[in-house]
Amino acid sequence: MSFNSFGRVFRVTTWGESHGPALGATVDGCPPGVALDEGAIQPWLDRRRPGQNRYTTQRREPDAVEILSGVYEGCTTGTPIQLMIRNTDQRSKDYGDIADSFRPGHADLAYFQKYGLRDPRGGGRSSARETAARVAAGAVARAVLDDLVPGLTMQGYMVQMGPHRVDPARLDPAEVDRNPFWCPDPVAAEAWARELDALRKAGNSVGAVIEVVARGVPAGLGAPVYGKLDADLAAAMMSINAVKGVEIGAGFGAASLTGVENADEIHMSGEEGGERPVYASNHAGGVLGGLATGQDLVVRFAVKPTSSILTPRASITRTGDAVDLVTKGRHDPCVGIRAVPVGEAMMACVLLDHLLLHRAQCGEGVRGVIGPA
Amino acid sequence: MSFNSFGRVFRVTTWGESHGPALGATVDGCPPGVALDEGAIQPWLDRRRPGQNRYTTQRREPDAVEILSGVYEGCTTGTPIQLMIRNTDQRSKDYGDIADSFRPGHADLAYFQKYGLRDPRGGGRSSARETAARVAAGAVARAVLDDLVPGLTMQGYMVQMGPHRVDPARLDPAEVDRNPFWCPDPVAAEAWARELDALRKAGNSVGAVIEVVARGVPAGLGAPVYGKLDADLAAAMMSINAVKGVEIGAGFGAASLTGVENADEIHMSGEEGGERPVYASNHAGGVLGGLATGQDLVVRFAVKPTSSILTPRASITRTGDAVDLVTKGRHDPCVGIRAVPVGEAMMACVLLDHLLLHRAQCGEGVRGVIGPA
Amino acid sequence: MSFNSFGRVFRVTTWGESHGPALGATVDGCPPGVALDEGAIQPWLDRRRPGQNRYTTQRREPDAVEILSGVYEGCTTGTPIQLMIRNTDQRSKDYGDIADSFRPGHADLAYFQKYGLRDPRGGGRSSARETAARVAAGAVARAVLDDLVPGLTMQGYMVQMGPHRVDPARLDPAEVDRNPFWCPDPVAAEAWARELDALRKAGNSVGAVIEVVARGVPAGLGAPVYGKLDADLAAAMMSINAVKGVEIGAGFGAASLTGVENADEIHMSGEEGGERPVYASNHAGGVLGGLATGQDLVVRFAVKPTSSILTPRASITRTGDAVDLVTKGRHDPCVGIRAVPVGEAMMACVLLDHLLLHRAQCGEGVRGVIGPA
Amino acid sequence: MSFNSFGRVFRVTTWGESHGPALGATVDGCPPGVALDEGAIQPWLDRRRPGQNRYTTQRREPDAVEILSGVYEGCTTGTPIQLMIRNTDQRSKDYGDIADSFRPGHADLAYFQKYGLRDPRGGGRSSARETAARVAAGAVARAVLDDLVPGLTMQGYMVQMGPHRVDPARLDPAEVDRNPFWCPDPVAAEAWARELDALRKAGNSVGAVIEVVARGVPAGLGAPVYGKLDADLAAAMMSINAVKGVEIGAGFGAASLTGVENADEIHMSGEEGGERPVYASNHAGGVLGGLATGQDLVVRFAVKPTSSILTPRASITRTGDAVDLVTKGRHDPCVGIRAVPVGEAMMACVLLDHLLLHRAQCGEGVRGVIGPA
């Protein structure tokens, strides 16, 4: 069932509300014997942490993670890892006036219609604050992946803010950490800064597209037909707050291609002594038939503009009266920015889960080697 | 785990290969007491059936479904329903020459790398023939939904073939069944026919975008945070063969919107005696925070061009030798066409599953009514 | 997968080690709108709490539960409920000398062989301290059951300590709370007290059999074939530390019965205006074919004697050297005593889960009414 | 959810009714590359097959299994294996007169109360005929286990029929296949034959206890806390028709033991060059803390007497009228006999599932080796 869990072997359950005492993740199924402590998790949380620059919410949360179980003397034991993050800067009064109204673009009304009641403080469970727990869980997944697949790397970045896309000719992975937008294109980053300043001043917000790429994924991860690697990635990314679309490789662009254009031709790598199949292009985005091809795994997802804005929008109250709502509080003018580390974390969790699934069914040995008989 | 299962309460497991003796779906968790027989399933299979016009594969399969269990005297009993479809037109010889080669764009190589062996006949398990089982399961879901939510309707159609989109101004749901493309725009349908004839003659193929809309979905279906309705839909659609992207409502377009534009304002419907919350627009596509809003549920997915084409593409053999591959056999020049009924079936299965999940947790009564206290 | 989770809709994941900072339960899928606060949970924890009399471990733990999420203004919201219990009386030094030895009767060696490392402090994850989390989760289940099935009651008690059974002729439910053994037979309770005093002084321990009875279970809960109510109860009880056997109704005694003796004959209750089917006997223990019959649901489970005893037992060290082990620390001479509230808690969780599952598939209405057509 | 599925990685879903056209098992998650064909499964089905001697039902079913998917050229491919068994000897007329009555000891009434309708032919889904599908799935599990753990063996046998137990002094595994009761004690077997002849003539039936032992189970299989090997075995055995109790090792007898008696002391095996930990006794039955110890895994389960007997028992009709029921049809006087191969099959499925789970989390290497540092 598992409303609040994802993963099969490496299974993460998150819990907690935006303005409750704490939130966290219960991580079950983690392999034993992996070095782990708070110090290995905190840096990833710090990347997602609010209040770091003027483009993200000014809520001040240290987001300090505590490991409550599953680790002994700096090593995972194979038992559940409880990761807890205390909420410290809950200004629930910011939300007092919307307890009986429903913010447009938010889940307020749908929650009320589903459950008959809701925690209105900051959106409660539907707040993007939940993604801190994902990042913490993702950091655990990374630590395990580092152990099991040393060459595997993951990087997320923004490729579009509002209608403005990065220029593929200027993409530079090294740029990603140099600006507050995780933008790989330095020219675009400057333009985005101006754009976002203007939007913020106007009490408005904007959407974005994030791309996450994993390199060094072993060929064969994934499974037919409902355990497909891309299906799990789609669910993982779509489950992130405000995400409205997910695509793999050529994605929606594949609809416009012909079969001749789209086929990624295959040849041997030509490496002396270590020849292996490689592809001439990567329209597939690293997945065919739900299985990793060993190419770069390329996932993009679209994030809608932050719904909490200072411009009044029409809505209703619990008694059905019309109301104009301005969402005060402290909000991200482009929630897509902080979605970058979240997308990376989800990628890490999905890949580790599939790695463990694969060795469950197929073992650790390499199968299906191509070469002279 | 459930590599080949989806759904939680209404749980479907599909099995079978393209050229094995049969394929099917094991449907567990179906509510009891619903009228069902082969006659209620067959029409949906007929819509997906190959060989019906020159735009789909010429493989001749009656796709006759047999109910082997779970139904007694024309009613579901609540026990597992086994739906079996015999394969009758397997021309495995068509595939003999590719048993030791890997077709570009297909999962052949990835399967071999994962499992160390594969069923090469028509792609085995990775064949789109598996989707017949989905359609059969979807027909069961529809029968139950008809019982439980009488006003709920679902319709799928193609909105783009290759680079050619339908004209929103000409959209007419009644057109969908009048052309071989499930195209709601009669002018586009004619253009697509010409386009596809040319591509087929050229031994080429093309991609597509399909939209599936459900109307009358009860507000509140879905669940936080990893049981989100849109996350499940994303996984369901992405698991369909050849799908490379999924989006909900404004989808990737939401990235280009501002918060002011994107917010779907809320007001009361104004219906005398039955006032209820309605939205002024539907950028959300009927889902907020993972829960149905009660608006139209709008999902789109992109299908890549058929990889089996008559134009030779470079590949390798099992021994690592280079080879130029032409995929003979009988193939759809636009596999997106037959994905339309498949997308509808997945929508039906996901909606029924969430309906059952919802009543598990929240019961049957309506909660969260808006109106004077 | 869910190594540390149980339940399907009402899903409980426990976490934490005996001597870590805290332990707890993540409860997902709880129905919304149920009154709940720490005060509703604490009394159940107090029943299981150590150090309450000389027959249970002298470890002093307040076992104070904190609700970290899922409850707002005293009501469940339908989102995950995190229940945390801080460990306060960890005397890990008691275990220092067994860090490199393996206690017979405990999971020490098996954990080491599985994971390659283990948390030796008090048995780590394998400690019976984990059952505090079950009791907390069970208290949540009870609160929901009270709401949904007002007449449902559950009671656990010991029916055997060592070789000494209660006398069925003297069974009195009101006695259960009057002695430290949850013994329904006052004469047996006195004899057990003497027996246990002697065993404790001898540095020994003893096993027990616990019975848990639920009354007022709605007929029809459960499901074929691997969702059977009794199969789930068997797993739930067997998962409790030190349990070695589970039986339902006549249980192992059923093996000695003939079909004529075992058949529970059926007749109508004879209640004016509310006639319903009743059974003349209850060898079935309230379950037939995996479904509740509406009779008393009767489960018994056997608990082995506490393995931590002061009498030296032969074992080995990590380097394979022979060692005589005395388990100091503070232990229950009959761990079966504190298993009583744990068994009740598991019963509550399983029943609530099946109640939710049933309404998922079959709805809330009563089906299959017997009576004049 | 998975009402009709069990297992996590090696996942079996059974379907079908006693008198429907067919029944079977959908086996998902099977490792690839394992030799398998109908010939490897049929012998196990033949052991369970009805009509082989006068002590089992005279229904004549060839129970011929067909593999419909998941196997190519005699090898498993890693995709779902559909195992179908046609029903050929359905004499539904035998049941015509009980369509509107509820057989005592059967699930007839509970099914009706749950679902509001039922398939009355031979008990429909609740018939023990479902266990044929388990045996077929178990045969697949055995084939995989033979590959992965060559030294692993499993054997089931009856240790008690009615009140008559085997004499432990006379236990001889070689006897098990020499009598129709899978009885390891030749003297008991003769007594049982006389007993059963008398019961059959009297239109009566009797219960039994079955023991299943697995040898060569790798230490460490299983998982805390709700993935315990013994908890899964308990659920697996309890899910078999007519089972009312399950115990591991000393089982209910452990309640009567003291801690000194019960502790299985540990020492090194003394084998030159291959020293490993061994236990001086096996009260644990091969499981501690939910993990395999590497000792013999010993499970026993109690089967109630066949409820279908020729002696009239009181019951009611659908309209609430009293009726005396005689279950004609063809029934086993001791259904425990045919439960022996079923128990073995469940053991095989659970062990394989845990083997795959273990390598998912912990990999293939041996961890936690005992010996000089």
Coordinates of C-alpha atoms in Angstrom, one line a residue, chain A residues 1-5 7-11 13-17 20-23 26 28-30 32-33 66-72 75-82 84 86 99 111 114-121 125 357, chain C residues 1-5 7-11 13-17 20-23 26 28-30 32-33 66-72 75-82 84 86 99 111 114-121 125 357:
Chain A
M1 CA 0.0 0.0 0.0
S2 CA 2.5 2.4 1.3
F3 CA 1.1 5.8 0.7
N4 CA 4.2 7.4 2.0
S5 CA 6.9 4.9 1.0
G7 CA 11.3 1.8 -3.3
R8 CA 11.2 -2.0 -3.0
V9 CA 14.4 -3.3 -1.4
F10 CA 15.9 0.1 -0.5
R11 CA 12.6 1.4 0.9
T13 CA 9.1 6.1 4.2
T14 CA 9.0 9.8 4.9
W15 CA 6.9 11.4 7.6
G16 CA 6.3 14.9 9.1
E17 CA 4.6 18.2 8.4
G20 CA 5.2 20.0 13.2
P21 CA 8.1 19.3 15.7
A22 CA 10.1 17.3 13.2
L23 CA 10.1 15.4 9.9
T26 CA 12.7 5.8 7.7
D28 CA 14.7 0.2 5.4
G29 CA 16.7 -2.4 3.5
C30 CA 20.0 -0.5 3.4
P32 CA 25.1 -3.3 5.9
G33 CA 28.7 -2.3 6.4
E66 CA 20.0 13.1 13.4
I67 CA 20.6 9.4 12.9
L68 CA 18.4 7.7 15.5
S69 CA 18.9 4.1 14.4
G70 CA 20.5 1.6 12.0
V71 CA 24.1 2.9 12.3
Y72 CA 26.6 1.5 14.8
C75 CA 28.6 1.8 9.8
T76 CA 25.2 0.8 8.6
T77 CA 24.0 -2.3 10.3
G78 CA 21.4 -3.4 7.8
T79 CA 18.5 -2.4 10.1
P80 CA 16.2 0.6 9.6
I81 CA 17.9 4.0 9.6
Q82 CA 15.8 6.7 11.1
M84 CA 15.1 13.0 11.9
R86 CA 13.8 19.1 13.7
A99 CA -6.7 28.1 8.1
Y111 CA -6.8 17.6 1.2
K114 CA -10.2 13.9 0.9
Y115 CA -9.7 13.8 4.7
G116 CA -12.4 16.1 6.0
L117 CA -9.7 18.0 7.9
R118 CA -6.1 19.2 7.3
D119 CA -3.1 20.6 9.0
P120 CA -3.2 24.2 7.5
R121 CA 0.2 25.2 8.9
R125 CA 2.1 17.2 4.8
L357 CA 16.7 -5.7 -7.1
Chain C
M1 CA 9.9 -5.7 0.4
S2 CA 9.6 -4.1 3.7
F3 CA 11.8 -6.0 6.1
N4 CA 10.7 -3.9 9.0
S5 CA 7.1 -3.1 8.0
G7 CA 0.3 -4.4 7.3
R8 CA -1.0 -3.4 3.9
V9 CA -3.3 -0.3 4.3
F10 CA -2.6 0.3 8.0
R11 CA 1.1 -0.1 7.6
T13 CA 7.3 0.3 10.2
T14 CA 9.3 0.0 13.3
W15 CA 12.8 1.2 13.8
G16 CA 15.4 1.6 16.6
E17 CA 17.8 -0.5 18.7
G20 CA 20.3 3.7 20.6
P21 CA 19.0 7.1 21.3
A22 CA 15.4 6.2 20.5
L23 CA 13.1 3.7 18.8
T26 CA 6.0 5.0 11.5
D28 CA 1.0 5.0 7.6
G29 CA -2.5 4.7 6.2
C30 CA -4.3 5.6 9.4
P32 CA -8.3 10.6 9.3
G33 CA -10.4 12.3 11.9
E66 CA 6.0 11.5 21.5
I67 CA 3.8 12.0 18.4
L68 CA 6.0 13.8 15.9
S69 CA 3.6 13.9 12.9
G70 CA 0.2 12.9 11.5
V71 CA -1.9 14.4 14.3
Y72 CA -3.3 18.0 14.3
C75 CA -7.0 14.3 15.5
T76 CA -5.3 12.0 13.0
T77 CA -4.9 13.7 9.6
G78 CA -4.5 10.6 7.5
T79 CA -0.8 11.3 7.0
P80 CA 2.1 9.3 8.6
I81 CA 2.1 9.2 12.3
Q82 CA 5.6 9.1 13.8
M84 CA 9.1 8.1 19.0
R86 CA 13.5 7.8 23.8
A99 CA 30.6 -7.6 22.1
Y111 CA 23.1 -11.4 12.8
K114 CA 24.1 -12.2 7.9
Y115 CA 25.4 -8.7 8.1
G116 CA 29.1 -9.1 8.9
L117 CA 28.7 -6.8 11.8
R118 CA 26.1 -6.1 14.5
D119 CA 25.1 -3.7 17.3
P120 CA 25.9 -5.8 20.3
R121 CA 24.4 -3.4 22.9
R125 CA 17.7 -4.5 16.7
L357 CA -8.7 -3.9 3.2

